[in-house]
Amino acid sequence: MGKNRILSGIQPTGNLHLGNYLGAIRNWVALQEEYDSFLFMADLHAITVPHNPKALAADTYKVAATYLACGIDPQKSTIFVQSHISAHSELAWLFNCVTPLNWLERMIQFKEKAVKQGENVTVGLFDYPVLQAADILLYEPDLVPVGEDQKQHVELTRDIVNRFNFQYGSDEKPVIKVPEPMIQKAGARVMSLTDGTKKMSKSDPSEMSRIDLIDPPELILKKIKRCKSDPVRGLEFDNPDRPECQNLLTLYMILSGQTKESVAQECADMGWGQFKPLLAETMVATLQPIQEKYQALMADRAYLESILREGREKAEAIALQTLAKAKSALGYSQPL
């Protein structure tokens, strides 16, 4: 029996931040030892909101280098660029034709992003959960590692494939495999440094709200010193009235590798003036080896291209098989 397969990806827009690392990439590094991992740069999703065309390709290579610098091993994981495999777009169109409109109208993330974009909301933003379903189902993974905020999209993916299989397959012979979500608990939702009730995000206009993985030590110290805190002395977990305290303590717990109990005991009598430099020092120590590997990888474009080329070839072979099954079930003729 081969390894179970997992699949996940991140949009290549701007620099990846600490939330991307702790909520996703660090988990992928651990999972690749046990699973057949397919990890991609979701550049088709990157254009569902206003983007800089001059930066898209460069940002894609930056994300690939970050994956590798964080410990993703190309011998254990398949790393590829979404737009390099046209089957993503083609399967998304086929799924569009079986997905009821009201399924998409209830998607929470679309509603949140639509408010921000106003009249600039595109069909792509509305429809991107269907493309996400195609991304996942092309590789027929057993599990999809996601944070709690993406669980709704995986459930929609399951709804779409179940509907497709019901209409064009059978219980005995489903056309496409149905995946399960793998919800990552610890560190899966890193919050903003300026608002402990909001998720750390690349789209936040304030750079002070996040720690980018390539931030130099002096900038990390500056951001942590200025991050939002409260006037209460003594730090504690699980107080709903202190969301920033919860977020910063959780970051320290994960980055230092300590248990929740030991951190709670260590920080119980601390003030912010003592804790923030400790947190910043711990962040710098964690990110230093990643940053050194990242700089070396970015200086070797030929190596990055070879990794992405090999990843595309492996991923495309699987994607085309799934696409062929879907098209055959729908009644399409085979290309001559």
PDB file of C-alpha atoms in Angstrom, residues 17-18 25 167 258 300:
ATOM      1  CA  HIS A  17       4.129  35.611   6.903  1.00  0.00           C
ATOM      2  CA  LEU A  18       4.336  33.847  10.244  1.00  0.00           C
ATOM      3  CA  ILE A  25       3.843  25.208   5.905  1.00  0.00           C
ATOM      4  CA  GLN A 167     -25.203  12.507 -11.586  1.00  0.00           C
ATOM      5  CA  GLN A 258       7.047  24.626  25.197  1.00  0.00           C
ATOM      6  CA  ASP A 300      19.857  29.900  -7.677  1.00  0.00           C
TER       7      ASP A 300
END
